Amino acid sequence: MDRRGTKRKMENVEVAEPRNKLPSPAPSMSTDPALYSGPFPFYRRPSELGCFSLDAQRQYHGDAQALRYYSPPPTNGQGPNFDLRDGYPDRYQPRDEEIREGLDHLLHWLLDHRGQLEGGPGWLAGAIVTWRGHLTKLLTTPYERQEGWQLAASRFQGTLYLSEVETPAARAQRLARPPLLRELMYMGYKFEQYMCADKPGSSPDPSGEVNTNVAFCSVLRSRLGSHPLLFSGEVDCTDPQAPSTQPPTCYVELKTSKEMHSPGQWRSFYRHKLLKWWAQSFLLGVPKVVAGFRNPEGFICSLKTFPTMEMFEYVRNDRDGWNPSVCMNFCAAFLSFAQNTVVQDDPRLVHLFSWEPGSPVTVSKHRDAPYAFLPTWYVEAVTQDLPSSPKTPSPKA
Ligand code: GDP
Ligand code: MG
């Protein structure tokens, strides 16, 4: 499908600047959902290439040490009664959000594994490398009415790297985050602690600390339309009882949400929250999201499993619902737009794609700080083992 779909979309690219003003045109791209309906594009079943873990000090380990095991409460009679506020703030070690990690951990993994990548020679040179979370934001863009985004893009040895930049508005909001919102963030992580065990057979231990430096990340290969993808996403846990033990199909995403009482509340949940849950889990191939619903006192009293592939059914007949085809077609069109815009191969050059709700995606060009994001250690290591690097004398020379 995608050939035709993408071409049609590229015709919507408008020249925003007068032609006589700039040496290169400054195109922009509409995010209107009406432009992206049509058949669902090709999306390759995501396959796991590897994984890595970040420890309590946010240090990288090339293994699954941070992976946790899905361990829901027994279903005998009464439901759960998880106090999500327990341990706040005394047993909370939040990650330092001032530290801009960019793609660094993913690049660490890639540096260690670039020699063993499947897909044949040159696969990586044709791929897009990014975080799953960045792709999630692209998927939901046609329906987003509140938060904009900025994505920095650099091409290096063919590969297009995409790394999010925190918008000034997002930074301001983060620095002014109300205490209640901080506690709500903690509660989401606390729910994971009630639902996960450290080892396959054992039970959750909610007595310990909640440390959000710790993360298990899966690294996957996929393709959207004509765009080969290598991306990584944080995974909450694996289900030892899953029908298939093969990742990512054994993975489970855990979420919390406010208890709902009226049909209107459920409708709004399907329209907004379920879209974000679907986009995040669909991209990585996570088959189910287990939701815990919290009451006003901060206790989880009920659980509900949402199979990722059934989420769209809740809005299929809703005029104000979302459509997976629109999400995926927009993402494919954006990736084509980015591929066509970032022509020069230069790790110090950044094309910054910016979007605010109600406006098209725009582009600006930058060199070095503060936008360049490919670290020197990565660029130098990859440059050194180019097959015909002029800097490296061949052993025979
Ligand atoms: P998600 O889908 O938004 O959860 O993001 P990913 O799964 O793509 O996570 C990519 C990396 O970003 C992981 O190392 C996460 O721990 C980290 N991460 C996820 N959300 C946030 C966030 O809100 N702030 C920061 N600084 N890092 C985050
Ligand atoms: Mg989660």
Short mmCIF file of C-alpha atoms and ligand atoms in Angstrom, two decimals:
data_model
loop_
_atom_site.label_atom_id
_atom_site.label_comp_id
_atom_site.label_asym_id
_atom_site.label_seq_id
_atom_site.Cartn_x
_atom_site.Cartn_y
_atom_site.Cartn_z
CA MET A 1 0.00 0.00 0.00
CA ASP A 2 2.62 2.40 1.15
CA ARG A 3 4.19 3.42 -2.17
CA ARG A 4 0.96 5.05 -3.31
CA GLY A 5 0.01 6.30 0.14
CA THR A 6 3.31 7.99 0.77
CA LYS A 7 3.42 9.59 -2.66
CA ARG A 8 -0.02 11.08 -2.19
CA LYS A 9 1.07 12.50 1.16
CA MET A 10 4.24 14.02 -0.20
CA GLU A 11 2.13 16.01 -2.65
CA ASN A 12 0.66 17.72 0.39
CA VAL A 13 4.02 19.12 1.34
CA GLU A 14 3.75 22.86 0.99
CA VAL A 15 6.47 25.35 0.30
CA ALA A 16 6.11 27.74 3.22
CA GLU A 17 8.74 30.27 2.14
CA PRO A 18 8.85 32.30 -1.06
CA ARG A 19 11.00 30.51 -3.63
CA ASN A 20 13.28 33.48 -4.19
CA LYS A 21 14.21 33.76 -0.54
CA LEU A 22 15.89 30.51 0.41
CA PRO A 23 18.45 28.41 -1.39
CA SER A 24 16.52 25.34 -0.26
CA PRO A 25 12.75 25.29 0.22
CA ALA A 26 11.36 25.04 3.75
CA PRO A 27 8.60 22.49 3.36
CA SER A 28 6.04 21.63 5.98
CA MET A 29 3.71 18.73 6.52
CA SER A 30 0.04 18.68 7.50
CA THR A 31 -1.11 16.43 10.36
CA ASP A 32 -4.84 16.56 9.45
CA PRO A 33 -6.24 13.04 10.03
CA ALA A 34 -8.42 13.35 6.90
CA LEU A 35 -5.25 13.21 4.78
CA TYR A 36 -4.09 9.89 6.23
CA SER A 37 -7.14 7.64 6.07
CA GLY A 38 -6.96 4.76 3.64
CA PRO A 39 -5.71 1.23 3.99
CA PHE A 40 -3.49 0.19 6.89
CA PRO A 41 0.14 0.31 5.73
CA PHE A 42 2.56 -2.60 5.91
CA TYR A 43 4.01 -3.02 9.41
CA ARG A 44 6.46 -5.88 9.87
CA ARG A 45 5.84 -8.01 12.95
CA PRO A 46 8.44 -6.59 15.37
CA SER A 47 11.19 -9.06 16.19
CA GLU A 48 13.50 -8.69 19.17
CA LEU A 49 17.17 -8.25 18.25
CA GLY A 50 18.35 -8.03 21.85
CA CYS A 51 17.89 -6.12 25.05
CA PHE A 52 19.67 -4.15 27.74
CA SER A 53 19.09 -3.03 31.29
CA LEU A 54 19.68 0.15 33.26
CA ASP A 55 20.44 -0.33 36.96
CA ALA A 56 19.55 1.68 40.07
CA GLN A 57 22.37 4.11 39.21
CA ARG A 58 21.17 4.32 35.58
CA GLN A 59 24.22 2.36 34.42
CA TYR A 60 23.97 0.28 31.22
CA HIS A 61 24.19 -3.53 31.25
CA GLY A 62 23.98 -5.56 28.06
CA ASP A 63 21.64 -8.14 29.59
CA ALA A 64 18.12 -8.71 30.96
CA GLN A 65 18.94 -8.19 34.65
CA ALA A 66 16.19 -5.57 35.06
CA LEU A 67 13.47 -7.72 33.45
CA ARG A 68 10.61 -8.45 35.86
CA TYR A 69 7.99 -11.18 35.85
CA TYR A 70 4.23 -10.67 35.63
CA SER A 71 2.70 -11.90 38.87
CA PRO A 72 -0.92 -10.77 39.22
CA PRO A 73 -2.76 -11.28 42.54
CA PRO A 74 -4.76 -14.53 42.96
CA THR A 75 -8.27 -14.21 41.52
CA ASN A 76 -9.98 -15.87 44.53
CA GLY A 77 -13.16 -13.99 45.46
CA GLN A 78 -12.20 -10.40 46.29
CA GLY A 79 -10.28 -8.09 43.97
CA PRO A 80 -6.95 -6.41 44.66
CA ASN A 81 -6.47 -3.67 47.23
CA PHE A 82 -3.16 -2.01 46.29
CA ASP A 83 -2.30 1.19 48.14
CA LEU A 84 -0.45 3.11 45.44
CA ARG A 85 0.53 5.93 47.80
CA ASP A 86 2.41 3.59 50.14
CA GLY A 87 6.11 4.50 50.26
CA TYR A 88 5.69 8.02 48.90
CA PRO A 89 7.91 9.96 49.12
CA ASP A 90 10.27 8.13 51.52
CA ARG A 91 10.78 4.99 49.41
CA TYR A 92 10.97 6.81 46.07
CA GLN A 93 14.18 7.29 44.07
CA PRO A 94 13.06 9.20 40.97
CA ARG A 95 15.31 9.37 37.93
CA ASP A 96 17.02 12.74 37.39
CA GLU A 97 15.03 14.18 34.50
CA GLU A 98 17.59 16.96 33.96
CA ILE A 99 20.01 14.42 32.50
CA ARG A 100 19.48 14.40 28.74
CA GLU A 101 20.25 10.87 27.64
CA GLY A 102 19.16 11.22 24.04
CA LEU A 103 19.71 7.94 22.20
CA ASP A 104 22.86 7.12 24.23
CA HIS A 105 21.78 3.79 25.77
CA LEU A 106 20.40 2.54 22.48
CA LEU A 107 23.61 3.64 20.71
CA HIS A 108 25.61 1.73 23.33
CA TRP A 109 23.66 -1.41 22.43
CA LEU A 110 24.07 -0.70 18.71
CA LEU A 111 27.83 -0.19 19.04
CA ASP A 112 28.10 -3.60 20.71
CA HIS A 113 25.91 -5.40 18.18
CA ARG A 114 26.26 -3.57 14.84
CA GLY A 115 28.53 -6.32 13.50
CA GLN A 116 25.93 -9.05 14.09
CA LEU A 117 22.79 -7.32 12.79
CA GLU A 118 20.50 -9.41 10.59
CA GLY A 119 18.96 -8.07 7.39
CA GLY A 120 22.05 -8.37 5.24
CA PRO A 121 24.92 -5.98 4.56
CA GLY A 122 23.82 -2.38 4.51
CA TRP A 123 20.59 -3.03 6.40
CA LEU A 124 21.49 -0.50 9.10
CA ALA A 125 22.50 2.12 6.52
CA GLY A 126 18.91 2.11 5.23
CA ALA A 127 17.26 2.07 8.63
CA ILE A 128 15.81 4.60 11.04
CA VAL A 129 17.09 4.35 14.63
CA THR A 130 15.02 5.80 17.47
CA TRP A 131 13.15 5.16 20.73
CA ARG A 132 9.74 3.51 20.60
CA GLY A 133 8.39 6.44 22.65
CA HIS A 134 9.25 8.86 19.82
CA LEU A 135 7.35 6.70 17.32
CA THR A 136 4.39 6.59 19.74
CA LYS A 137 4.24 10.40 19.65
CA LEU A 138 4.24 10.31 15.85
CA LEU A 139 1.43 7.75 15.76
CA THR A 140 -0.83 9.85 17.99
CA THR A 141 -0.02 13.22 16.38
CA PRO A 142 -3.08 13.42 14.06
CA TYR A 143 -5.31 13.22 17.17
CA GLU A 144 -3.21 15.19 19.67
CA ARG A 145 -4.68 18.54 20.73
CA GLN A 146 -2.51 19.43 23.72
CA GLU A 147 1.18 18.66 23.51
CA GLY A 148 3.56 19.46 20.67
CA TRP A 149 6.93 17.82 20.05
CA GLN A 150 10.35 18.38 18.55
CA LEU A 151 12.39 15.64 16.93
CA ALA A 152 16.04 16.11 16.04
CA ALA A 153 17.25 14.14 13.02
CA SER A 154 20.80 13.37 11.84
CA ARG A 155 22.01 11.14 9.05
CA PHE A 156 25.23 9.22 9.68
CA GLN A 157 26.61 6.52 7.41
CA GLY A 158 23.23 6.32 5.74
CA THR A 159 21.22 5.66 8.90
CA LEU A 160 18.67 8.26 9.98
CA TYR A 161 18.71 8.81 13.75
CA LEU A 162 15.72 10.49 15.44
CA SER A 163 15.98 11.86 18.98
CA GLU A 164 13.37 13.88 20.82
CA VAL A 165 14.10 17.35 22.15
CA GLU A 166 12.11 18.57 25.13
CA THR A 167 10.03 21.57 24.01
CA PRO A 168 10.28 24.78 26.06
CA ALA A 169 6.63 24.29 27.07
CA ALA A 170 7.25 20.69 28.18
CA ARG A 171 10.30 21.80 30.17
CA ALA A 172 8.36 24.59 31.86
CA GLN A 173 5.56 22.14 32.73
CA ARG A 174 8.02 19.60 34.10
CA LEU A 175 9.77 22.18 36.30
CA ALA A 176 6.41 23.43 37.59
CA ARG A 177 4.91 19.94 38.00
CA PRO A 178 2.27 20.13 40.77
CA PRO A 179 2.91 17.91 43.84
CA LEU A 180 -0.24 15.89 43.09
CA LEU A 181 1.02 15.07 39.61
CA ARG A 182 4.39 13.99 41.04
CA GLU A 183 2.59 11.60 43.37
CA LEU A 184 0.46 10.32 40.49
CA MET A 185 3.64 9.46 38.54
CA TYR A 186 4.94 7.54 41.55
CA MET A 187 1.66 5.64 41.76
CA GLY A 188 2.08 4.32 38.23
CA TYR A 189 5.46 2.82 39.15
CA LYS A 190 4.12 1.55 42.47
CA PHE A 191 1.46 -0.42 40.58
CA GLU A 192 4.24 -2.16 38.62
CA GLN A 193 5.84 -3.15 41.92
CA TYR A 194 2.57 -4.76 43.13
CA MET A 195 2.23 -6.69 39.86
CA CYS A 196 5.79 -7.86 39.19
CA ALA A 197 8.25 -10.27 40.79
CA ASP A 198 12.02 -10.26 40.42
CA LYS A 199 12.11 -13.98 39.58
CA PRO A 200 9.76 -16.19 37.53
CA GLY A 201 8.32 -18.22 40.41
CA SER A 202 8.21 -15.63 43.20
CA SER A 203 5.75 -13.03 44.45
CA PRO A 204 5.89 -9.24 44.27
CA ASP A 205 7.59 -7.43 47.17
CA PRO A 206 6.01 -4.00 47.66
CA SER A 207 8.14 -3.29 50.76
CA GLY A 208 11.18 -2.09 48.82
CA GLU A 209 12.00 1.19 47.11
CA VAL A 210 10.61 2.41 43.82
CA ASN A 211 13.65 3.41 41.76
CA THR A 212 12.77 4.75 38.31
CA ASN A 213 16.37 4.62 37.13
CA VAL A 214 15.90 0.90 36.69
CA ALA A 215 14.68 -0.10 33.23
CA PHE A 216 14.56 -3.13 30.96
CA CYS A 217 14.65 -2.21 27.27
CA SER A 218 13.91 -4.45 24.33
CA VAL A 219 15.58 -3.67 20.98
CA LEU A 220 13.48 -4.50 17.95
CA ARG A 221 13.55 -4.64 14.20
CA SER A 222 10.49 -3.78 12.17
CA ARG A 223 9.49 -1.94 8.99
CA LEU A 224 6.75 0.59 8.34
CA GLY A 225 5.96 0.76 4.65
CA SER A 226 9.36 1.13 3.00
CA HIS A 227 11.09 2.26 6.21
CA PRO A 228 13.26 -0.30 8.01
CA LEU A 229 13.21 0.45 11.74
CA LEU A 230 15.52 -0.32 14.64
CA PHE A 231 14.09 0.95 17.89
CA SER A 232 14.07 0.25 21.59
CA GLY A 233 11.36 0.52 24.19
CA GLU A 234 11.07 0.03 27.91
CA VAL A 235 9.16 -3.14 28.81
CA ASP A 236 7.36 -3.47 32.16
CA CYS A 237 7.46 -7.27 32.50
CA THR A 238 7.29 -10.66 30.84
CA ASP A 239 4.54 -13.18 31.51
CA PRO A 240 6.05 -16.60 32.37
CA GLN A 241 2.58 -18.08 31.68
CA ALA A 242 2.16 -16.49 28.24
CA PRO A 243 1.13 -18.88 25.43
CA SER A 244 4.39 -18.06 23.64
CA THR A 245 7.59 -17.37 25.56
CA GLN A 246 9.04 -15.61 22.52
CA PRO A 247 9.59 -11.89 22.99
CA PRO A 248 7.92 -9.52 22.38
CA THR A 249 4.75 -11.70 22.55
CA CYS A 250 5.40 -12.62 26.20
CA TYR A 251 5.64 -8.98 27.28
CA VAL A 252 2.95 -7.18 29.29
CA GLU A 253 2.41 -3.44 29.66
CA LEU A 254 1.01 -2.21 32.99
CA LYS A 255 -1.06 0.97 33.30
CA THR A 256 -3.16 2.72 35.90
CA SER A 257 -6.22 4.85 35.30
CA LYS A 258 -8.96 6.54 37.31
CA GLU A 259 -11.92 4.37 38.22
CA MET A 260 -14.81 5.12 35.86
CA HIS A 261 -18.48 5.25 36.72
CA SER A 262 -20.42 6.74 33.80
CA PRO A 263 -20.60 5.75 30.11
CA GLY A 264 -19.26 9.21 29.29
CA GLN A 265 -16.14 8.55 31.34
CA TRP A 266 -15.55 5.23 29.57
CA ARG A 267 -16.09 6.86 26.14
CA SER A 268 -13.50 9.53 26.92
CA PHE A 269 -11.10 6.83 28.16
CA TYR A 270 -11.47 4.89 24.87
CA ARG A 271 -10.94 8.05 22.80
CA HIS A 272 -7.88 9.39 24.54
CA LYS A 273 -6.08 6.98 26.86
CA LEU A 274 -6.65 3.81 24.86
CA LEU A 275 -5.16 5.51 21.77
CA LYS A 276 -1.89 6.11 23.63
CA TRP A 277 -1.89 2.62 25.11
CA TRP A 278 -2.55 1.09 21.70
CA ALA A 279 0.15 3.09 19.90
CA GLN A 280 2.82 2.27 22.49
CA SER A 281 2.10 -1.45 22.70
CA PHE A 282 1.29 -2.05 19.04
CA LEU A 283 4.64 -0.61 17.90
CA LEU A 284 6.62 -3.00 20.08
CA GLY A 285 4.34 -6.00 19.55
CA VAL A 286 3.20 -6.20 23.18
CA PRO A 287 -0.02 -8.25 23.03
CA LYS A 288 -1.77 -7.00 26.18
CA VAL A 289 -2.06 -4.08 28.54
CA VAL A 290 -3.17 -4.81 32.10
CA ALA A 291 -4.91 -1.81 33.62
CA GLY A 292 -5.41 -1.16 37.30
CA PHE A 293 -8.23 1.25 38.16
CA ARG A 294 -7.64 3.45 41.18
CA ASN A 295 -10.25 4.96 43.45
CA PRO A 296 -10.06 8.56 44.76
CA GLU A 297 -8.08 7.30 47.80
CA GLY A 298 -5.34 5.92 45.54
CA PHE A 299 -6.16 2.22 45.89
CA ILE A 300 -6.35 -0.21 42.96
CA CYS A 301 -9.53 -2.23 43.44
CA SER A 302 -9.98 -3.72 39.97
CA LEU A 303 -7.91 -4.95 37.06
CA LYS A 304 -8.81 -5.27 33.40
CA THR A 305 -6.82 -6.76 30.53
CA PHE A 306 -6.97 -4.99 27.17
CA PRO A 307 -5.59 -7.07 24.30
CA THR A 308 -3.74 -4.61 22.05
CA MET A 309 -5.40 -5.98 18.93
CA GLU A 310 -8.89 -5.40 20.38
CA MET A 311 -8.45 -1.79 21.49
CA PHE A 312 -9.62 -0.29 18.23
CA GLU A 313 -12.98 -2.08 18.62
CA TYR A 314 -13.92 0.34 21.41
CA VAL A 315 -13.82 3.30 19.00
CA ARG A 316 -14.49 1.64 15.63
CA ASN A 317 -18.05 2.99 15.55
CA ASP A 318 -17.26 6.29 17.27
CA ARG A 319 -17.25 9.35 14.98
CA ASP A 320 -14.87 11.03 17.40
CA GLY A 321 -12.67 7.97 17.83
CA TRP A 322 -9.20 7.26 16.46
CA ASN A 323 -8.17 5.09 13.54
CA PRO A 324 -5.02 2.94 13.53
CA SER A 325 -4.60 3.42 9.76
CA VAL A 326 -4.46 7.20 10.19
CA CYS A 327 -1.83 6.82 12.92
CA MET A 328 0.37 4.48 10.90
CA ASN A 329 -0.08 6.32 7.56
CA PHE A 330 0.85 9.60 9.22
CA CYS A 331 3.93 8.02 10.79
CA ALA A 332 4.99 6.52 7.43
CA ALA A 333 4.48 9.89 5.72
CA PHE A 334 6.52 11.66 8.40
CA LEU A 335 9.36 9.17 8.04
CA SER A 336 9.34 9.74 4.25
CA PHE A 337 9.31 13.50 4.86
CA ALA A 338 12.28 13.18 7.23
CA GLN A 339 14.19 10.86 4.86
CA ASN A 340 13.69 13.31 1.99
CA THR A 341 14.59 16.36 4.09
CA VAL A 342 17.76 15.08 5.77
CA VAL A 343 19.93 14.58 2.70
CA GLN A 344 23.43 15.43 3.94
CA ASP A 345 25.28 12.69 5.79
CA ASP A 346 26.82 14.52 8.74
CA PRO A 347 26.53 13.59 12.43
CA ARG A 348 26.98 17.26 13.47
CA LEU A 349 24.09 18.47 11.32
CA VAL A 350 20.57 18.41 12.77
CA HIS A 351 17.24 18.95 11.10
CA LEU A 352 14.82 19.85 13.85
CA PHE A 353 11.22 18.86 13.13
CA SER A 354 8.78 20.86 15.25
CA TRP A 355 5.08 20.45 15.71
CA GLU A 356 2.40 22.23 17.71
CA PRO A 357 -1.28 21.16 17.71
CA GLY A 358 -3.26 22.95 15.02
CA SER A 359 -0.18 23.60 12.87
CA PRO A 360 1.83 21.65 10.32
CA VAL A 361 5.21 20.04 11.07
CA THR A 362 8.00 22.50 10.27
CA VAL A 363 11.78 22.09 9.88
CA SER A 364 14.84 24.10 10.88
CA LYS A 365 18.54 23.38 10.36
CA HIS A 366 21.24 23.46 13.06
CA ARG A 367 24.89 22.54 13.54
CA ASP A 368 26.57 21.19 16.71
CA ALA A 369 25.40 22.28 20.18
CA PRO A 370 22.78 22.35 21.49
CA TYR A 371 20.91 20.14 19.02
CA ALA A 372 23.54 17.67 17.75
CA PHE A 373 22.91 14.42 19.64
CA LEU A 374 25.16 11.71 18.21
CA PRO A 375 27.90 11.41 20.84
CA THR A 376 31.58 11.63 19.84
CA TRP A 377 32.28 8.18 21.33
CA TYR A 378 29.70 6.69 18.97
CA VAL A 379 30.70 8.65 15.87
CA GLU A 380 34.41 7.90 16.38
CA ALA A 381 33.94 4.22 17.10
CA VAL A 382 31.73 3.72 14.03
CA THR A 383 33.96 5.89 11.82
CA GLN A 384 37.03 3.86 12.77
CA ASP A 385 35.75 0.54 11.54
CA LEU A 386 34.48 1.72 8.17
CA PRO A 387 35.56 -1.02 5.69
CA SER A 388 37.71 1.43 3.67
CA SER A 389 38.54 4.08 6.23
CA PRO A 390 41.37 6.29 4.93
CA LYS A 391 42.53 6.86 8.54
CA THR A 392 43.07 3.16 9.17
CA PRO A 393 46.01 1.73 7.27
CA SER A 394 45.21 -1.78 6.12
CA PRO A 395 47.32 -4.51 7.74
CA LYS A 396 49.15 -5.15 4.44
CA ALA A 397 49.99 -1.49 3.75
P1 GDP B 1 7.94 5.31 26.48
O1 GDP B 1 7.28 4.47 25.44
O2 GDP B 1 7.49 6.75 26.47
O3 GDP B 1 7.89 4.68 27.86
O4 GDP B 1 9.48 5.41 26.11
P2 GDP B 1 10.45 4.23 25.62
O5 GDP B 1 9.90 2.91 25.99
O6 GDP B 1 10.78 4.50 24.21
O7 GDP B 1 11.70 4.51 26.56
C1 GDP B 1 12.91 4.90 26.05
C2 GDP B 1 13.84 5.33 27.14
O8 GDP B 1 13.41 6.59 27.66
C3 GDP B 1 13.94 4.39 28.32
O9 GDP B 1 15.27 4.37 28.79
C4 GDP B 1 13.04 5.01 29.36
O10 GDP B 1 13.46 4.70 30.67
C5 GDP B 1 13.21 6.49 29.05
N1 GDP B 1 12.02 7.27 29.33
C6 GDP B 1 10.74 6.90 29.16
N2 GDP B 1 9.91 7.88 29.53
C7 GDP B 1 10.69 8.91 29.92
C8 GDP B 1 10.43 10.20 30.41
O11 GDP B 1 9.29 10.63 30.59
N3 GDP B 1 11.52 10.99 30.70
C9 GDP B 1 12.80 10.56 30.50
N4 GDP B 1 13.83 11.37 30.78
N5 GDP B 1 13.08 9.34 30.07
C10 GDP B 1 12.04 8.52 29.78
MG MG B 2 3.77 0.94 32.07
#
